[in-house]
Amino acid sequence: MEVEEEDALAAAAASAWPGSSRRRHLLQFLLHASKRLDLRPIVKYSALEFFASRFLPALPRKMGYCGARSRRAVRSWLLEPLRDSNLELFALVAVWIASKIHDLRPLSVKSLKALGDRIISDQHFTCRDFVDAELLFMEVVEHNIGSSSIAFIYLEELLIHFREISKLGDLLDLDVCMDFLDILYETEDTSLLFNYPCSLAASTLVAAYVISVPKQTWEFPILPWVRFATSYDEEEIMKIVLTILLHVLKVDEIKERDKEDFDVRCLLRTCDV
């Protein structure tokens, strides 16, 4: 019985990993590093996917935290103990891996070390540490670093298509869409939306349409078009759009912007494609 209780406590601790405040700090660190390195969007969002959606969730199991009797699958001073500085190193490693996949001239380990020396507090890592951390990273995620199913890729494709068929697409700023994605990544609850990258991309496009396009020009049937382009149900997309808007914007700010209660359901009343 005591062993079962220990297992249950260990499993509960693993499920709470890494904690909302720590997770937010780590993702803000990665976003800050991406800005300092002037990464292309595909590199930034691949790094976020590798680190937030694959590395962090897999780490408790690999370190034997999913049960008191579990054996550690990985051991290294870079992971024991798990200080914020060590996890920040792995965030930079995620950037490094993403750059190797998507950049013709990937980031060098020296450039990452130089940045790490400036923005990682409490500890300095050598180039060798970065190499060792990359091997550990790949072991933890079990070499699961494919990046074809990333919300940004679907979003970019949808925006290009939208601009081809409507001049209103020129009013949609990709930077606004990316700001939405960045904010959604920082909160654990909304980051679950990234498990469904295509529907998230479609919903982000609609949310950006609501924010960027003047209300008096909402004649384009954006939701029916998204349904046509992605095969997702309008109601499903609308629910995600509302989640995005309510998370990114305060309700009072939305009311102040439109001087009336905002209701995204009005988009459903546009004509069919």
PDB file of C-alpha atoms in Angstrom:
ATOM      1  CA  MET A   1       0.000   0.000   0.000  1.00  0.00           C
ATOM      2  CA  GLU A   2       2.813   2.401   0.895  1.00  0.00           C
ATOM      3  CA  VAL A   3       4.515   1.701  -2.416  1.00  0.00           C
ATOM      4  CA  GLU A   4       1.286   2.406  -4.290  1.00  0.00           C
ATOM      5  CA  GLU A   5       0.899   5.682  -2.410  1.00  0.00           C
ATOM      6  CA  GLU A   6       4.482   6.624  -3.281  1.00  0.00           C
ATOM      7  CA  ASP A   7       3.794   5.819  -6.915  1.00  0.00           C
ATOM      8  CA  ALA A   8       0.634   7.918  -6.860  1.00  0.00           C
ATOM      9  CA  LEU A   9       2.467  10.870  -5.310  1.00  0.00           C
ATOM     10  CA  ALA A  10       5.276  10.593  -7.850  1.00  0.00           C
ATOM     11  CA  ALA A  11       2.791  10.416 -10.722  1.00  0.00           C
ATOM     12  CA  ALA A  12       0.960  13.468  -9.376  1.00  0.00           C
ATOM     13  CA  ALA A  13       4.236  15.375  -9.149  1.00  0.00           C
ATOM     14  CA  ALA A  14       5.076  14.419 -12.731  1.00  0.00           C
ATOM     15  CA  SER A  15       1.678  15.546 -14.010  1.00  0.00           C
ATOM     16  CA  ALA A  16       2.173  18.942 -12.365  1.00  0.00           C
ATOM     17  CA  TRP A  17       5.589  19.327 -14.000  1.00  0.00           C
ATOM     18  CA  PRO A  18       7.004  21.867 -14.650  1.00  0.00           C
ATOM     19  CA  GLY A  19       4.438  24.173 -12.994  1.00  0.00           C
ATOM     20  CA  SER A  20       2.686  27.077 -14.678  1.00  0.00           C
ATOM     21  CA  SER A  21       5.039  29.833 -13.511  1.00  0.00           C
ATOM     22  CA  ARG A  22       8.178  27.878 -14.373  1.00  0.00           C
ATOM     23  CA  ARG A  23       6.793  26.866 -17.737  1.00  0.00           C
ATOM     24  CA  ARG A  24       5.882  30.471 -18.541  1.00  0.00           C
ATOM     25  CA  HIS A  25       9.376  31.606 -17.558  1.00  0.00           C
ATOM     26  CA  LEU A  26      11.030  28.995 -19.778  1.00  0.00           C
ATOM     27  CA  LEU A  27       8.880  29.808 -22.809  1.00  0.00           C
ATOM     28  CA  GLN A  28       9.395  33.531 -22.330  1.00  0.00           C
ATOM     29  CA  PHE A  29      13.119  32.783 -22.182  1.00  0.00           C
ATOM     30  CA  LEU A  30      12.936  30.883 -25.476  1.00  0.00           C
ATOM     31  CA  LEU A  31      10.913  33.664 -27.117  1.00  0.00           C
ATOM     32  CA  HIS A  32      13.420  36.243 -25.866  1.00  0.00           C
ATOM     33  CA  ALA A  33      16.302  34.177 -27.229  1.00  0.00           C
ATOM     34  CA  SER A  34      14.507  33.861 -30.573  1.00  0.00           C
ATOM     35  CA  LYS A  35      14.198  37.633 -30.771  1.00  0.00           C
ATOM     36  CA  ARG A  36      17.839  38.161 -29.841  1.00  0.00           C
ATOM     37  CA  LEU A  37      18.909  35.681 -32.521  1.00  0.00           C
ATOM     38  CA  ASP A  38      16.465  37.152 -35.086  1.00  0.00           C
ATOM     39  CA  LEU A  39      15.176  33.693 -35.954  1.00  0.00           C
ATOM     40  CA  ARG A  40      12.921  33.027 -38.904  1.00  0.00           C
ATOM     41  CA  PRO A  41       9.373  32.173 -37.743  1.00  0.00           C
ATOM     42  CA  ILE A  42       9.595  28.544 -38.809  1.00  0.00           C
ATOM     43  CA  VAL A  43      12.747  28.095 -36.714  1.00  0.00           C
ATOM     44  CA  LYS A  44      11.177  29.782 -33.684  1.00  0.00           C
ATOM     45  CA  TYR A  45       7.964  27.757 -33.805  1.00  0.00           C
ATOM     46  CA  SER A  46       9.802  24.501 -34.460  1.00  0.00           C
ATOM     47  CA  ALA A  47      11.957  25.203 -31.401  1.00  0.00           C
ATOM     48  CA  LEU A  48       8.847  25.945 -29.320  1.00  0.00           C
ATOM     49  CA  GLU A  49       7.265  22.706 -30.502  1.00  0.00           C
ATOM     50  CA  PHE A  50      10.379  20.652 -29.728  1.00  0.00           C
ATOM     51  CA  PHE A  51      10.897  22.189 -26.284  1.00  0.00           C
ATOM     52  CA  ALA A  52       7.363  22.843 -24.988  1.00  0.00           C
ATOM     53  CA  SER A  53       5.419  20.015 -26.583  1.00  0.00           C
ATOM     54  CA  ARG A  54       7.995  17.238 -26.680  1.00  0.00           C
ATOM     55  CA  PHE A  55      10.957  17.786 -24.348  1.00  0.00           C
ATOM     56  CA  LEU A  56       9.252  19.136 -21.215  1.00  0.00           C
ATOM     57  CA  PRO A  57       6.363  16.610 -21.194  1.00  0.00           C
ATOM     58  CA  ALA A  58       8.737  13.658 -21.769  1.00  0.00           C
ATOM     59  CA  LEU A  59      11.325  14.651 -19.172  1.00  0.00           C
ATOM     60  CA  PRO A  60       9.574  13.300 -16.015  1.00  0.00           C
ATOM     61  CA  ARG A  61       9.157   9.853 -17.555  1.00  0.00           C
ATOM     62  CA  LYS A  62      12.743   9.756 -18.800  1.00  0.00           C
ATOM     63  CA  MET A  63      14.038  10.765 -15.381  1.00  0.00           C
ATOM     64  CA  GLY A  64      11.935   8.153 -13.611  1.00  0.00           C
ATOM     65  CA  TYR A  65       9.490  10.584 -11.994  1.00  0.00           C
ATOM     66  CA  CYS A  66       6.344   8.798 -13.176  1.00  0.00           C
ATOM     67  CA  GLY A  67       6.466   6.271 -10.345  1.00  0.00           C
ATOM     68  CA  ALA A  68       8.552   5.654  -7.269  1.00  0.00           C
ATOM     69  CA  ARG A  69       9.776   2.329  -8.654  1.00  0.00           C
ATOM     70  CA  SER A  70      10.582   3.668 -12.102  1.00  0.00           C
ATOM     71  CA  ARG A  71      14.198   3.570 -13.199  1.00  0.00           C
ATOM     72  CA  ARG A  72      15.835   6.652 -14.657  1.00  0.00           C
ATOM     73  CA  ALA A  73      16.333   6.348 -18.401  1.00  0.00           C
ATOM     74  CA  VAL A  74      18.720   9.306 -18.570  1.00  0.00           C
ATOM     75  CA  ARG A  75      21.303  10.520 -16.108  1.00  0.00           C
ATOM     76  CA  SER A  76      23.457  13.623 -16.421  1.00  0.00           C
ATOM     77  CA  TRP A  77      24.623  16.548 -14.311  1.00  0.00           C
ATOM     78  CA  LEU A  78      22.826  18.712 -16.900  1.00  0.00           C
ATOM     79  CA  LEU A  79      19.537  17.255 -15.628  1.00  0.00           C
ATOM     80  CA  GLU A  80      20.333  16.640 -11.960  1.00  0.00           C
ATOM     81  CA  PRO A  81      19.308  18.841 -10.295  1.00  0.00           C
ATOM     82  CA  LEU A  82      16.857  20.524 -12.661  1.00  0.00           C
ATOM     83  CA  ARG A  83      17.745  24.168 -12.193  1.00  0.00           C
ATOM     84  CA  ASP A  84      16.169  26.855 -14.344  1.00  0.00           C
ATOM     85  CA  SER A  85      19.584  27.580 -15.832  1.00  0.00           C
ATOM     86  CA  ASN A  86      19.899  23.967 -17.020  1.00  0.00           C
ATOM     87  CA  LEU A  87      16.437  24.019 -18.570  1.00  0.00           C
ATOM     88  CA  GLU A  88      17.276  27.323 -20.264  1.00  0.00           C
ATOM     89  CA  LEU A  89      20.259  25.538 -21.818  1.00  0.00           C
ATOM     90  CA  PHE A  90      17.894  22.936 -23.276  1.00  0.00           C
ATOM     91  CA  ALA A  91      15.651  25.714 -24.615  1.00  0.00           C
ATOM     92  CA  LEU A  92      18.642  27.049 -26.568  1.00  0.00           C
ATOM     93  CA  VAL A  93      19.411  23.515 -27.719  1.00  0.00           C
ATOM     94  CA  ALA A  94      15.859  23.287 -29.116  1.00  0.00           C
ATOM     95  CA  VAL A  95      16.611  26.460 -31.090  1.00  0.00           C
ATOM     96  CA  TRP A  96      19.863  24.914 -32.300  1.00  0.00           C
ATOM     97  CA  ILE A  97      18.141  21.738 -33.504  1.00  0.00           C
ATOM     98  CA  ALA A  98      15.400  23.713 -35.267  1.00  0.00           C
ATOM     99  CA  SER A  99      18.020  25.875 -36.982  1.00  0.00           C
ATOM    100  CA  LYS A 100      19.835  22.769 -38.217  1.00  0.00           C
ATOM    101  CA  ILE A 101      16.601  21.537 -39.773  1.00  0.00           C
ATOM    102  CA  HIS A 102      15.380  24.748 -41.397  1.00  0.00           C
ATOM    103  CA  ASP A 103      18.377  27.032 -42.006  1.00  0.00           C
ATOM    104  CA  LEU A 104      20.812  26.622 -44.864  1.00  0.00           C
ATOM    105  CA  ARG A 105      23.428  28.100 -42.538  1.00  0.00           C
ATOM    106  CA  PRO A 106      22.490  26.839 -39.070  1.00  0.00           C
ATOM    107  CA  LEU A 107      23.398  28.690 -35.915  1.00  0.00           C
ATOM    108  CA  SER A 108      26.846  27.827 -34.614  1.00  0.00           C
ATOM    109  CA  VAL A 109      27.375  26.458 -31.144  1.00  0.00           C
ATOM    110  CA  LYS A 110      29.674  29.417 -30.452  1.00  0.00           C
ATOM    111  CA  SER A 111      26.869  31.895 -31.189  1.00  0.00           C
ATOM    112  CA  LEU A 112      24.508  30.004 -28.887  1.00  0.00           C
ATOM    113  CA  LYS A 113      27.115  29.849 -26.140  1.00  0.00           C
ATOM    114  CA  ALA A 114      27.737  33.591 -26.480  1.00  0.00           C
ATOM    115  CA  LEU A 115      24.019  34.284 -26.133  1.00  0.00           C
ATOM    116  CA  GLY A 116      23.726  31.845 -23.250  1.00  0.00           C
ATOM    117  CA  ASP A 117      26.539  33.624 -21.421  1.00  0.00           C
ATOM    118  CA  ARG A 118      24.489  36.838 -21.630  1.00  0.00           C
ATOM    119  CA  ILE A 119      20.975  35.644 -20.846  1.00  0.00           C
ATOM    120  CA  ILE A 120      21.351  32.505 -18.696  1.00  0.00           C
ATOM    121  CA  SER A 121      21.775  33.548 -15.100  1.00  0.00           C
ATOM    122  CA  ASP A 122      23.695  31.704 -12.380  1.00  0.00           C
ATOM    123  CA  GLN A 123      25.661  29.458 -14.698  1.00  0.00           C
ATOM    124  CA  HIS A 124      27.898  29.452 -17.779  1.00  0.00           C
ATOM    125  CA  PHE A 125      27.969  26.499 -20.140  1.00  0.00           C
ATOM    126  CA  THR A 126      30.786  25.423 -22.442  1.00  0.00           C
ATOM    127  CA  CYS A 127      30.446  24.496 -26.104  1.00  0.00           C
ATOM    128  CA  ARG A 128      30.904  20.888 -25.007  1.00  0.00           C
ATOM    129  CA  ASP A 129      27.944  21.267 -22.642  1.00  0.00           C
ATOM    130  CA  PHE A 130      25.780  22.352 -25.579  1.00  0.00           C
ATOM    131  CA  VAL A 131      26.831  19.290 -27.574  1.00  0.00           C
ATOM    132  CA  ASP A 132      26.143  16.970 -24.638  1.00  0.00           C
ATOM    133  CA  ALA A 133      22.791  18.683 -24.024  1.00  0.00           C
ATOM    134  CA  GLU A 134      21.817  18.144 -27.659  1.00  0.00           C
ATOM    135  CA  LEU A 135      22.442  14.402 -27.312  1.00  0.00           C
ATOM    136  CA  LEU A 136      20.383  14.328 -24.108  1.00  0.00           C
ATOM    137  CA  PHE A 137      17.613  16.334 -25.740  1.00  0.00           C
ATOM    138  CA  MET A 138      17.382  13.847 -28.607  1.00  0.00           C
ATOM    139  CA  GLU A 139      17.356  10.948 -26.139  1.00  0.00           C
ATOM    140  CA  VAL A 140      14.545  12.477 -24.094  1.00  0.00           C
ATOM    141  CA  VAL A 141      12.321  13.195 -27.121  1.00  0.00           C
ATOM    142  CA  GLU A 142      13.333   9.865 -28.704  1.00  0.00           C
ATOM    143  CA  HIS A 143      14.429  11.660 -31.879  1.00  0.00           C
ATOM    144  CA  ASN A 144      10.883  12.917 -32.420  1.00  0.00           C
ATOM    145  CA  ILE A 145      11.838  16.192 -34.090  1.00  0.00           C
ATOM    146  CA  GLY A 146       9.692  16.188 -37.218  1.00  0.00           C
ATOM    147  CA  SER A 147       8.252  19.647 -37.865  1.00  0.00           C
ATOM    148  CA  SER A 148       5.680  19.181 -40.614  1.00  0.00           C
ATOM    149  CA  SER A 149       2.682  19.442 -38.244  1.00  0.00           C
ATOM    150  CA  ILE A 150       3.296  22.889 -36.798  1.00  0.00           C
ATOM    151  CA  ALA A 151       0.525  25.472 -36.556  1.00  0.00           C
ATOM    152  CA  PHE A 152       2.667  28.203 -38.130  1.00  0.00           C
ATOM    153  CA  ILE A 153       3.128  26.193 -41.334  1.00  0.00           C
ATOM    154  CA  TYR A 154      -0.631  25.736 -41.760  1.00  0.00           C
ATOM    155  CA  LEU A 155      -1.227  29.383 -40.827  1.00  0.00           C
ATOM    156  CA  GLU A 156       1.214  30.689 -43.413  1.00  0.00           C
ATOM    157  CA  GLU A 157      -0.332  28.511 -46.118  1.00  0.00           C
ATOM    158  CA  LEU A 158      -3.871  29.656 -45.222  1.00  0.00           C
ATOM    159  CA  LEU A 159      -2.852  33.320 -45.230  1.00  0.00           C
ATOM    160  CA  ILE A 160      -1.204  32.992 -48.651  1.00  0.00           C
ATOM    161  CA  HIS A 161      -4.353  31.328 -49.996  1.00  0.00           C
ATOM    162  CA  PHE A 162      -6.586  33.983 -48.437  1.00  0.00           C
ATOM    163  CA  ARG A 163      -4.548  36.797 -49.978  1.00  0.00           C
ATOM    164  CA  GLU A 164      -4.869  35.125 -53.376  1.00  0.00           C
ATOM    165  CA  ILE A 165      -8.665  35.226 -53.309  1.00  0.00           C
ATOM    166  CA  SER A 166      -9.413  38.417 -51.362  1.00  0.00           C
ATOM    167  CA  LYS A 167      -7.839  41.868 -51.094  1.00  0.00           C
ATOM    168  CA  LEU A 168      -8.809  41.822 -47.415  1.00  0.00           C
ATOM    169  CA  GLY A 169      -5.938  39.398 -46.946  1.00  0.00           C
ATOM    170  CA  ASP A 170      -3.578  42.352 -47.335  1.00  0.00           C
ATOM    171  CA  LEU A 171      -5.020  43.773 -44.112  1.00  0.00           C
ATOM    172  CA  LEU A 172      -3.997  40.684 -42.162  1.00  0.00           C
ATOM    173  CA  ASP A 173      -0.561  41.108 -40.634  1.00  0.00           C
ATOM    174  CA  LEU A 174       1.358  37.876 -40.120  1.00  0.00           C
ATOM    175  CA  ASP A 175       3.018  39.495 -37.096  1.00  0.00           C
ATOM    176  CA  VAL A 176      -0.400  39.787 -35.409  1.00  0.00           C
ATOM    177  CA  CYS A 177      -1.005  36.091 -36.015  1.00  0.00           C
ATOM    178  CA  MET A 178       2.399  35.243 -34.563  1.00  0.00           C
ATOM    179  CA  ASP A 179       1.764  37.423 -31.512  1.00  0.00           C
ATOM    180  CA  PHE A 180      -1.353  35.337 -30.881  1.00  0.00           C
ATOM    181  CA  LEU A 181       0.612  32.079 -31.185  1.00  0.00           C
ATOM    182  CA  ASP A 182       3.334  33.336 -28.839  1.00  0.00           C
ATOM    183  CA  ILE A 183       0.834  34.302 -26.137  1.00  0.00           C
ATOM    184  CA  LEU A 184      -1.042  31.010 -26.477  1.00  0.00           C
ATOM    185  CA  TYR A 185       2.198  29.068 -25.999  1.00  0.00           C
ATOM    186  CA  GLU A 186       2.950  30.790 -22.699  1.00  0.00           C
ATOM    187  CA  THR A 187      -0.138  29.445 -20.891  1.00  0.00           C
ATOM    188  CA  GLU A 188      -0.388  25.711 -20.329  1.00  0.00           C
ATOM    189  CA  ASP A 189      -4.168  25.478 -20.861  1.00  0.00           C
ATOM    190  CA  THR A 190      -4.128  27.315 -24.194  1.00  0.00           C
ATOM    191  CA  SER A 191      -0.922  25.586 -25.301  1.00  0.00           C
ATOM    192  CA  LEU A 192      -3.028  22.407 -25.604  1.00  0.00           C
ATOM    193  CA  LEU A 193      -4.492  23.983 -28.738  1.00  0.00           C
ATOM    194  CA  PHE A 194      -1.149  23.299 -30.444  1.00  0.00           C
ATOM    195  CA  ASN A 195      -2.014  19.599 -30.353  1.00  0.00           C
ATOM    196  CA  TYR A 196      -4.413  20.427 -33.202  1.00  0.00           C
ATOM    197  CA  PRO A 197      -2.224  22.644 -35.416  1.00  0.00           C
ATOM    198  CA  CYS A 198      -4.524  22.889 -38.436  1.00  0.00           C
ATOM    199  CA  SER A 199      -7.622  23.968 -36.509  1.00  0.00           C
ATOM    200  CA  LEU A 200      -5.493  26.344 -34.419  1.00  0.00           C
ATOM    201  CA  ALA A 201      -4.049  27.897 -37.578  1.00  0.00           C
ATOM    202  CA  ALA A 202      -7.512  28.392 -39.057  1.00  0.00           C
ATOM    203  CA  SER A 203      -8.816  29.889 -35.814  1.00  0.00           C
ATOM    204  CA  THR A 204      -5.801  32.198 -35.485  1.00  0.00           C
ATOM    205  CA  LEU A 205      -6.436  33.488 -39.002  1.00  0.00           C
ATOM    206  CA  VAL A 206     -10.064  34.246 -38.133  1.00  0.00           C
ATOM    207  CA  ALA A 207      -9.052  35.926 -34.854  1.00  0.00           C
ATOM    208  CA  ALA A 208      -6.545  38.094 -36.741  1.00  0.00           C
ATOM    209  CA  TYR A 209      -9.275  38.940 -39.259  1.00  0.00           C
ATOM    210  CA  VAL A 210     -11.524  40.131 -36.423  1.00  0.00           C
ATOM    211  CA  ILE A 211      -8.758  42.276 -34.952  1.00  0.00           C
ATOM    212  CA  SER A 212      -7.169  43.608 -38.144  1.00  0.00           C
ATOM    213  CA  VAL A 213      -9.986  44.119 -40.646  1.00  0.00           C
ATOM    214  CA  PRO A 214     -12.315  47.112 -40.049  1.00  0.00           C
ATOM    215  CA  LYS A 215     -15.743  45.892 -38.955  1.00  0.00           C
ATOM    216  CA  GLN A 216     -17.520  47.788 -41.740  1.00  0.00           C
ATOM    217  CA  THR A 217     -15.653  45.685 -44.333  1.00  0.00           C
ATOM    218  CA  TRP A 218     -16.543  42.288 -42.887  1.00  0.00           C
ATOM    219  CA  GLU A 219     -18.287  41.272 -46.084  1.00  0.00           C
ATOM    220  CA  PHE A 220     -15.982  38.319 -46.773  1.00  0.00           C
ATOM    221  CA  PRO A 221     -17.455  35.011 -45.508  1.00  0.00           C
ATOM    222  CA  ILE A 222     -14.377  34.137 -43.487  1.00  0.00           C
ATOM    223  CA  LEU A 223     -15.808  31.243 -41.446  1.00  0.00           C
ATOM    224  CA  PRO A 224     -17.477  29.483 -44.394  1.00  0.00           C
ATOM    225  CA  TRP A 225     -14.226  29.889 -46.341  1.00  0.00           C
ATOM    226  CA  VAL A 226     -12.187  28.409 -43.497  1.00  0.00           C
ATOM    227  CA  ARG A 227     -14.625  25.492 -43.366  1.00  0.00           C
ATOM    228  CA  PHE A 228     -14.147  25.039 -47.131  1.00  0.00           C
ATOM    229  CA  ALA A 229     -10.338  25.287 -46.903  1.00  0.00           C
ATOM    230  CA  THR A 230      -9.841  23.041 -43.864  1.00  0.00           C
ATOM    231  CA  SER A 231     -13.004  20.894 -43.566  1.00  0.00           C
ATOM    232  CA  TYR A 232     -13.372  21.976 -39.926  1.00  0.00           C
ATOM    233  CA  ASP A 233     -16.823  22.722 -38.571  1.00  0.00           C
ATOM    234  CA  GLU A 234     -17.624  26.445 -38.218  1.00  0.00           C
ATOM    235  CA  GLU A 235     -18.833  26.064 -34.658  1.00  0.00           C
ATOM    236  CA  GLU A 236     -15.620  24.293 -33.686  1.00  0.00           C
ATOM    237  CA  ILE A 237     -13.517  27.061 -35.230  1.00  0.00           C
ATOM    238  CA  MET A 238     -15.673  29.711 -33.573  1.00  0.00           C
ATOM    239  CA  LYS A 239     -15.111  28.180 -30.123  1.00  0.00           C
ATOM    240  CA  ILE A 240     -11.340  28.282 -30.612  1.00  0.00           C
ATOM    241  CA  VAL A 241     -11.537  31.857 -31.939  1.00  0.00           C
ATOM    242  CA  LEU A 242     -13.407  32.912 -28.808  1.00  0.00           C
ATOM    243  CA  THR A 243     -10.806  31.156 -26.652  1.00  0.00           C
ATOM    244  CA  ILE A 244      -8.021  33.015 -28.461  1.00  0.00           C
ATOM    245  CA  LEU A 245      -9.682  36.423 -28.234  1.00  0.00           C
ATOM    246  CA  LEU A 246     -10.696  36.065 -24.602  1.00  0.00           C
ATOM    247  CA  HIS A 247      -7.193  34.911 -23.696  1.00  0.00           C
ATOM    248  CA  VAL A 248      -5.255  37.469 -25.723  1.00  0.00           C
ATOM    249  CA  LEU A 249      -7.532  40.451 -25.150  1.00  0.00           C
ATOM    250  CA  LYS A 250      -9.327  41.580 -22.040  1.00  0.00           C
ATOM    251  CA  VAL A 251     -13.103  41.743 -22.419  1.00  0.00           C
ATOM    252  CA  ASP A 252     -13.086  45.409 -21.407  1.00  0.00           C
ATOM    253  CA  GLU A 253     -10.559  46.176 -24.154  1.00  0.00           C
ATOM    254  CA  ILE A 254     -12.742  44.451 -26.755  1.00  0.00           C
ATOM    255  CA  LYS A 255     -15.773  46.478 -25.651  1.00  0.00           C
ATOM    256  CA  GLU A 256     -13.763  49.694 -25.717  1.00  0.00           C
ATOM    257  CA  ARG A 257     -12.546  48.920 -29.226  1.00  0.00           C
ATOM    258  CA  ASP A 258     -16.011  48.324 -30.685  1.00  0.00           C
ATOM    259  CA  LYS A 259     -18.042  50.460 -28.265  1.00  0.00           C
ATOM    260  CA  GLU A 260     -20.472  47.568 -27.955  1.00  0.00           C
ATOM    261  CA  ASP A 261     -20.547  43.952 -26.877  1.00  0.00           C
ATOM    262  CA  PHE A 262     -18.470  41.918 -29.303  1.00  0.00           C
ATOM    263  CA  ASP A 263     -19.940  38.684 -30.628  1.00  0.00           C
ATOM    264  CA  VAL A 264     -17.884  36.624 -33.057  1.00  0.00           C
ATOM    265  CA  ARG A 265     -21.095  34.804 -34.017  1.00  0.00           C
ATOM    266  CA  CYS A 266     -21.845  37.671 -36.380  1.00  0.00           C
ATOM    267  CA  LEU A 267     -19.221  36.153 -38.661  1.00  0.00           C
ATOM    268  CA  LEU A 268     -21.497  33.146 -39.132  1.00  0.00           C
ATOM    269  CA  ARG A 269     -24.192  35.342 -40.620  1.00  0.00           C
ATOM    270  CA  THR A 270     -22.114  36.154 -43.699  1.00  0.00           C
ATOM    271  CA  CYS A 271     -23.107  34.575 -46.995  1.00  0.00           C
ATOM    272  CA  ASP A 272     -21.776  31.173 -47.992  1.00  0.00           C
ATOM    273  CA  VAL A 273     -18.709  30.793 -50.164  1.00  0.00           C
TER     274      VAL A 273
END
